[in-house]
Structure formats: structure tokens, C-alpha cells
Tab-separated table of C-alpha atoms and ligand atoms in Angstrom:
chain	number	residue	atom	x	y	z
A	23	MET	CA	-52.201	111.590	68.022
A	24	PRO	CA	-49.167	112.527	70.520
A	25	ILE	CA	-47.616	115.825	70.282
A	26	LEU	CA	-44.256	114.240	70.534
A	27	SER	CA	-43.434	110.602	69.597
A	28	VAL	CA	-39.960	109.262	70.073
A	29	SER	CA	-39.301	105.967	68.639
A	30	GLY	CA	-36.120	103.569	68.877
A	31	LEU	CA	-33.868	106.669	69.462
A	32	SER	CA	-30.107	105.823	69.870
A	33	PHE	CA	-27.137	108.157	70.089
A	34	SER	CA	-23.260	107.382	70.510
A	35	ILE	CA	-20.164	109.373	70.686
A	36	GLY	CA	-17.497	106.926	69.179
A	37	ASP	CA	-18.214	103.692	70.629
A	38	HIS	CA	-19.892	105.163	73.818
A	39	GLN	CA	-23.393	104.582	73.506
A	40	ILE	CA	-25.187	107.262	75.504
A	41	LEU	CA	-28.824	106.654	74.359
A	42	LYS	CA	-30.111	103.294	73.964
A	43	ASN	CA	-33.373	102.589	72.105
A	44	ILE	CA	-35.270	105.310	73.669
A	45	SER	CA	-39.380	105.297	72.995
A	46	PHE	CA	-42.140	107.143	74.501
A	47	ASP	CA	-45.045	109.078	73.569
A	48	VAL	CA	-46.335	112.550	74.942
A	49	ASP	CA	-49.780	113.665	74.460
A	50	GLU	CA	-50.721	117.270	74.389
A	51	GLY	CA	-51.134	119.015	77.844
A	52	GLU	CA	-48.950	116.398	79.754
A	53	VAL	CA	-46.118	117.565	81.968
A	54	ILE	CA	-43.517	114.615	81.900
A	55	GLY	CA	-40.771	114.252	84.421
A	56	LEU	CA	-37.233	112.970	83.232
A	57	ILE	CA	-35.288	111.824	86.061
A	58	GLY	CA	-32.316	109.606	86.359
A	59	PRO	CA	-28.697	109.653	87.716
A	60	ASN	CA	-25.870	111.954	86.883
A	61	GLY	CA	-24.784	111.051	83.319
A	62	SER	CA	-27.741	108.941	82.565
A	63	GLY	CA	-28.380	110.669	79.206
A	64	LYS	CA	-31.069	113.160	80.243
A	65	THR	CA	-29.566	116.582	78.769
A	66	THR	CA	-28.391	114.463	75.737
A	67	LEU	CA	-31.936	113.403	75.132
A	68	PHE	CA	-32.832	117.139	75.183
A	69	ASN	CA	-30.154	117.811	72.700
A	70	VAL	CA	-31.450	115.224	70.251
A	71	LEU	CA	-35.101	116.458	70.459
A	72	SER	CA	-34.106	119.992	69.905
A	73	GLY	CA	-31.834	118.849	66.903
A	74	PHE	CA	-28.344	119.917	68.429
A	75	LEU	CA	-27.418	116.355	68.250
A	76	LYS	CA	-28.263	113.846	65.555
A	77	PRO	CA	-29.400	110.190	66.528
A	78	ILE	CA	-27.531	107.179	64.914
A	79	SER	CA	-31.061	105.595	64.719
A	80	GLY	CA	-34.641	106.019	65.691
A	81	THR	CA	-37.198	108.988	64.831
A	82	VAL	CA	-38.781	111.786	66.422
A	83	HIS	CA	-42.315	113.121	65.215
A	84	LEU	CA	-43.744	116.426	66.294
A	85	ARG	CA	-47.566	116.217	65.771
A	86	GLY	CA	-47.142	113.276	63.470
A	87	LYS	CA	-44.396	114.932	61.169
A	88	ASP	CA	-40.966	113.638	61.047
A	89	ILE	CA	-38.606	116.149	62.429
A	90	THR	CA	-35.695	113.550	63.030
A	91	ARG	CA	-33.451	115.461	60.716
A	92	ALA	CA	-34.943	119.074	60.954
A	93	ILE	CA	-32.428	121.685	62.332
A	94	PRO	CA	-32.844	123.171	65.719
A	95	SER	CA	-34.186	126.754	64.493
A	96	LYS	CA	-37.011	124.660	62.400
A	97	ARG	CA	-37.870	122.823	65.242
A	98	ALA	CA	-38.197	125.868	67.333
A	99	GLN	CA	-40.483	127.260	64.472
A	100	MET	CA	-42.647	124.257	64.947
A	101	GLY	CA	-43.251	124.924	68.395
A	102	ILE	CA	-40.512	123.422	70.467
A	103	GLY	CA	-39.218	125.674	73.221
A	104	ARG	CA	-35.932	124.869	75.039
A	105	VAL	CA	-34.961	126.908	78.346
A	106	PHE	CA	-31.297	127.434	78.784
A	107	GLN	CA	-30.369	128.294	82.097
A	108	ASN	CA	-29.423	132.290	82.079
A	109	PHE	CA	-28.621	131.896	78.552
A	110	GLY	CA	-29.659	134.783	76.313
A	111	ILE	CA	-30.249	137.227	78.914
A	112	PHE	CA	-28.711	140.599	78.125
A	113	ARG	CA	-27.732	142.080	81.291
A	114	GLU	CA	-27.256	145.675	79.877
A	115	MET	CA	-30.887	145.623	78.638
A	116	THR	CA	-33.771	146.363	80.882
A	117	LEU	CA	-36.395	143.290	81.592
A	118	GLU	CA	-38.740	144.841	79.275
A	119	GLU	CA	-36.051	144.862	76.550
A	120	ASN	CA	-35.054	141.376	77.202
A	121	VAL	CA	-38.610	140.237	76.546
A	122	LEU	CA	-39.095	142.121	73.449
A	123	VAL	CA	-35.928	141.199	71.739
A	124	ALA	CA	-37.231	137.473	72.113
A	125	LEU	CA	-40.628	138.360	70.547
A	126	GLU	CA	-38.791	140.411	67.751
A	127	SER	CA	-36.899	137.338	66.815
A	128	LEU	CA	-39.957	135.447	66.196
A	129	SER	CA	-41.543	135.459	62.382
A	130	LYS	CA	-43.962	137.940	61.365
A	131	ASP	CA	-46.780	135.294	61.444
A	132	GLN	CA	-45.783	134.100	65.009
A	133	ARG	CA	-45.766	137.782	66.203
A	134	GLY	CA	-48.994	138.367	64.503
A	135	GLU	CA	-50.523	135.621	66.612
A	136	LEU	CA	-49.366	136.997	69.753
A	137	GLY	CA	-51.162	140.272	69.305
A	138	ASP	CA	-50.013	143.608	70.840
A	139	LEU	CA	-46.422	143.067	71.754
A	140	LYS	CA	-46.530	145.760	74.637
A	141	GLU	CA	-49.158	143.627	76.208
A	142	VAL	CA	-47.197	140.414	75.767
A	143	VAL	CA	-44.277	142.049	77.371
A	144	LYS	CA	-46.447	143.049	80.460
A	145	GLY	CA	-47.910	139.690	80.701
A	146	THR	CA	-44.444	137.988	80.592
A	147	LEU	CA	-43.219	140.017	83.193
A	148	GLU	CA	-46.337	139.506	85.430
A	149	MET	CA	-46.153	135.789	84.741
A	150	ALA	CA	-42.582	135.899	86.082
A	151	GLY	CA	-43.561	138.045	89.016
A	152	LEU	CA	-40.834	140.594	88.043
A	153	THR	CA	-43.321	143.611	87.012
A	154	GLN	CA	-41.702	145.973	89.756
A	155	PHE	CA	-38.169	145.511	87.993
A	156	ALA	CA	-39.645	146.083	84.267
A	157	LYS	CA	-37.537	149.169	83.840
A	158	GLN	CA	-34.182	147.793	85.451
A	159	LYS	CA	-31.302	146.245	83.927
A	160	ALA	CA	-31.472	142.265	83.695
A	161	GLY	CA	-28.001	142.322	85.301
A	162	SER	CA	-29.458	143.492	88.547
A	163	LEU	CA	-31.557	140.300	88.954
A	164	SER	CA	-30.421	137.346	90.993
A	165	GLY	CA	-29.650	134.151	89.335
A	166	GLY	CA	-33.053	132.783	90.137
A	167	GLN	CA	-35.023	135.633	89.072
A	168	MET	CA	-33.018	135.586	85.823
A	169	ARG	CA	-34.339	132.113	85.549
A	170	LEU	CA	-37.779	132.995	85.995
A	171	LEU	CA	-37.387	135.725	83.398
A	172	GLU	CA	-36.072	133.207	80.786
A	173	MET	CA	-38.652	130.595	81.583
A	174	SER	CA	-41.554	133.173	81.298
A	175	ARG	CA	-40.242	134.504	78.166
A	176	THR	CA	-39.836	131.298	76.584
A	177	PHE	CA	-43.374	130.540	77.637
A	178	LYS	CA	-44.679	133.459	76.135
A	179	THR	CA	-43.176	133.116	72.626
A	180	GLY	CA	-45.961	130.943	70.922
A	181	LYS	CA	-44.479	127.580	71.577
A	182	ASP	CA	-46.251	124.690	72.639
A	183	LEU	CA	-43.862	121.945	73.769
A	184	PHE	CA	-41.245	123.035	76.362
A	185	LEU	CA	-37.940	121.198	77.335
A	186	LEU	CA	-36.742	122.337	80.869
A	187	ASP	CA	-33.432	121.097	81.954
A	188	GLU	CA	-33.105	121.270	85.918
A	189	PRO	CA	-35.416	124.485	86.218
A	190	THR	CA	-34.868	124.400	90.077
A	191	ALA	CA	-31.219	123.535	90.253
A	192	GLY	CA	-29.604	125.833	92.943
A	193	VAL	CA	-32.708	127.846	93.709
A	194	SER	CA	-34.412	128.402	97.036
A	195	PRO	CA	-37.343	126.670	98.210
A	196	LYS	CA	-39.337	129.818	97.685
A	197	MET	CA	-38.390	130.238	94.230
A	198	THR	CA	-38.756	126.375	93.527
A	199	HIS	CA	-42.586	127.209	94.452
A	200	GLN	CA	-42.721	130.060	91.954
A	201	ILE	CA	-41.308	127.805	89.323
A	202	SER	CA	-43.557	124.964	90.152
A	203	ASP	CA	-46.469	127.611	89.863
A	204	LEU	CA	-44.943	128.733	86.513
A	205	ILE	CA	-45.050	125.221	85.056
A	206	THR	CA	-48.599	124.383	86.532
A	207	GLY	CA	-49.892	127.734	84.770
A	208	LEU	CA	-48.380	126.450	81.799
A	209	LYS	CA	-50.026	123.294	81.886
A	210	LYS	CA	-53.402	124.860	82.711
A	211	SER	CA	-52.999	126.782	79.426
A	212	GLY	CA	-52.939	123.426	77.583
A	213	LYS	CA	-49.223	123.486	76.838
A	214	THR	CA	-46.765	120.420	77.160
A	215	ALA	CA	-43.522	120.117	79.018
A	216	LEU	CA	-40.650	117.664	79.522
A	217	VAL	CA	-38.762	118.515	82.787
A	218	ILE	CA	-35.259	117.205	83.757
A	219	GLU	CA	-35.219	117.123	87.621
A	220	HIS	CA	-33.584	115.628	90.588
A	221	ASP	CA	-35.898	117.172	93.065
A	222	LEU	CA	-38.598	114.195	93.360
A	223	PRO	CA	-41.221	115.892	95.548
A	224	PHE	CA	-41.197	118.531	92.763
A	225	ILE	CA	-41.736	116.021	90.157
A	226	GLY	CA	-44.630	114.409	92.052
A	227	LYS	CA	-46.147	117.938	92.326
A	228	ILE	CA	-46.163	118.911	88.672
A	229	CYS	CA	-46.011	115.810	86.439
A	230	ASP	CA	-48.544	113.540	85.112
A	231	LYS	CA	-45.904	110.965	84.236
A	232	VAL	CA	-42.235	110.064	84.971
A	233	ILE	CA	-39.688	108.523	82.870
A	234	VAL	CA	-36.587	107.123	84.676
A	235	LEU	CA	-33.327	106.966	82.631
A	236	ASP	CA	-30.306	104.775	83.668
A	237	VAL	CA	-27.286	104.318	81.729
A	238	GLY	CA	-29.159	105.700	78.577
A	239	GLU	CA	-31.993	103.499	78.824
A	240	ILE	CA	-35.557	103.857	80.050
A	241	VAL	CA	-35.984	101.754	82.957
A	242	LEU	CA	-39.219	102.851	84.321
A	243	HIS	CA	-42.442	104.920	82.988
A	244	GLY	CA	-45.389	105.541	84.745
A	245	LYS	CA	-47.263	107.848	87.252
A	246	PRO	CA	-45.140	109.641	89.962
A	247	SER	CA	-46.866	107.880	92.732
A	248	GLU	CA	-46.090	104.442	91.049
A	249	VAL	CA	-42.562	105.219	89.884
A	250	GLN	CA	-41.685	106.786	93.554
A	251	LYS	CA	-42.810	103.569	95.185
A	252	SER	CA	-40.621	101.479	92.851
A	253	LYS	CA	-37.920	99.549	94.607
A	254	GLU	CA	-35.950	99.834	91.369
A	255	LEU	CA	-36.017	103.585	91.545
A	256	GLN	CA	-34.481	103.125	95.043
A	257	GLU	CA	-31.575	101.293	93.719
A	258	ILE	CA	-31.029	103.383	90.665
A	259	TYR	CA	-31.643	106.761	92.227
A	260	PHE	CA	-30.656	106.461	95.881
A	261	GLY	CA	-28.112	103.604	95.626
A	262	ALA	CA	-28.626	100.196	97.239
A	263	ASP	CA	-30.129	100.328	100.687
A	264	PRO	CA	-27.161	99.563	103.117
A	265	THR	CA	-29.475	97.716	105.671
A	266	THR	CA	-30.349	95.052	102.857
B	313	ATP	N1	-20.064	116.145	73.983
B	313	ATP	C1	-19.960	114.921	74.600
B	313	ATP	N2	-18.892	114.248	74.334
B	313	ATP	C2	-18.480	113.125	75.220
B	313	ATP	N3	-19.333	112.601	76.247
B	313	ATP	C3	-20.381	113.179	76.403
B	313	ATP	C4	-20.937	114.389	75.828
B	313	ATP	N4	-21.892	114.933	76.006
B	313	ATP	C5	-22.617	113.954	76.943
B	313	ATP	N5	-21.502	112.858	77.371
B	313	ATP	C6	-21.497	111.506	77.799
B	313	ATP	O1	-22.923	111.287	77.956
B	313	ATP	C7	-23.497	110.725	78.993
B	313	ATP	C8	-24.707	111.481	79.595
B	313	ATP	O2	-24.452	112.862	79.850
B	313	ATP	P1	-25.689	113.700	79.944
B	313	ATP	O3	-25.083	115.172	80.204
B	313	ATP	O4	-26.762	113.569	78.811
B	313	ATP	O5	-26.183	113.300	81.422
B	313	ATP	P2	-27.293	113.909	82.277
B	313	ATP	O6	-28.211	112.699	82.530
B	313	ATP	O7	-27.969	114.936	81.767
B	313	ATP	O8	-26.446	114.079	83.767
B	313	ATP	P3	-26.699	115.150	84.785
B	313	ATP	O9	-27.721	114.728	85.736
B	313	ATP	O10	-25.510	115.101	85.834
B	313	ATP	O11	-26.910	116.597	83.954
B	313	ATP	C9	-22.365	111.031	80.129
B	313	ATP	O12	-21.641	109.784	80.408
B	313	ATP	C10	-21.507	112.160	79.365
B	313	ATP	O13	-20.216	112.022	80.013
B	314	MG	MG1	-27.948	117.158	82.648
């Protein structure tokens, strides 16, 4: 059974149809890239999957359970982790405290499953490569480091399906590398992720499959090597070739 099954999903604002009949399945342990031009509906799809927007038609199933009408916090409890960029990082708290508050917001059962919270905090900062800053205030981190902290913190909070919206936007090549290692590590531990990205080489490196959205519709779906070769992608993504 797929971990996530999306079927016939449509979303509109007024008479502007933003998502049109979106269907795809994600198997457990897969990393799926979601690409497409600006305004093609990628973030809106994440908003529908995490429950912040209600679709006008279609269904979303998580491990076979219909979650189409579940509220965001319920979906989070059921294992969907959304990484918001530099959102929810408390600048006046230390890095350790920032991880701890995220863990403390979990239910007693979820916390119990994680084991010793001190060890989880330590492991999270190691994962982010930020151990040396553990006692510093989060406000002293760079934007990219905050993103690593936010991602690692979400990855450690017992979720199993992650929605990452442009994790490498505006970060240096070195940090892009760290983020790619973080996602590869996540995959190795059997977790699943959907990653929105404009960086095609990055997508090629970390993803098993790629979905291409254009004007709210899935126009291509396949292995990164196949999708990257497609002439259609060239037209949609890079614009028409002026030599032809
Ligand atoms: N709250 C809203 N009200 C009106 N229109 C919206 C709203 N949210 C999104 N849209 C429209 O929906 C379309 C898709 O937007 P969305 O943010 O999902 O695109 P995207 O693929 O994530 O783009 P980008 O790559 O620039 O982040 C756009 O035309 C946008 O203007
Ligand atoms: Mg977007």
C-alpha cells in the first residue's frame, strides 16, 4: 500500500482553478521531486496535502486512511511533517531549547517512542551539523543554518512523510550539499519525502521520481533521468528554444 495516495485532487479560488485533477501515489521510503514553473501550484498542493486548504474535489489517503477532511494538526499527528522555512525558530532561545520545545509539543505517546529527550536533542544538532552552537541563541545563526536546524528538528520528531518546500532556496552550494546529505540520510532511515525544488541537478541527485506540474496539472511523472531528457520539460521549464 502506498504511504500517500492522491486521487483526482482539484483546488480553486473563485473561478481560478489552481490544481486540476492531480493523482499520484508515493511509496514508503521514496523521495519525490516536485518541479514546475513559478505559479504552477506546487506550494498550493503542499497546502492541500497538509490540510491548510480544502480541495474542491478528490481525495488524499495516508496509509490507506482517508485524510481529505482532516485538520492540519491531525495530519501532523498521523506523521506528516511540513518544513516551513525559518518558521517556528525562537531566536531568543538556544539551539538546544529550540529542539526541546518541538519535542515537548508532541503527545506523550509520541515522546515516549523517541526515548531519552536529551539524546534526541543531541542527535538532532549532530544531524544539523550544529553541535558546536548548542548553547548559543538561535538568532545568532545564519539563515541557512536556521534552515538546517528547522529541517533536522522536523525530521527527528517521529514523522514519516515530509513536505519540503524549496529547501535549498537562497543557500550556498556548500549548504545545498549539507541539505542534500540530510535528505539522503532521511531516505536511508526509511522515511518518505516530497521535495519542491527549482534546482534540477539537486533533484536528480536525491529523488527516485519527479513530478512536473504546469498550470496546476501533472504533465510529466517519472525517473529524474527520463524527465530531464524530455523535450516537454525543456519547453515548460526553460522556455521555448530560440534556435528552433
Ligand atoms: N491565497 C491565494 N489567493 C489567490 N491566488 C492564489 C493564492 N495562493 C496561490 N494562488 C495562485 O495559485 C497559483 C499557484 O501558486 P503556488 O504558490 O502554488 O505556486 P508555486 O508553484 O508554489 O510557485 P513558486 O515556484 O513561485 O513558489 C498562482 O497563480 C497563485 O497566484
Ligand atoms: Mg511555491
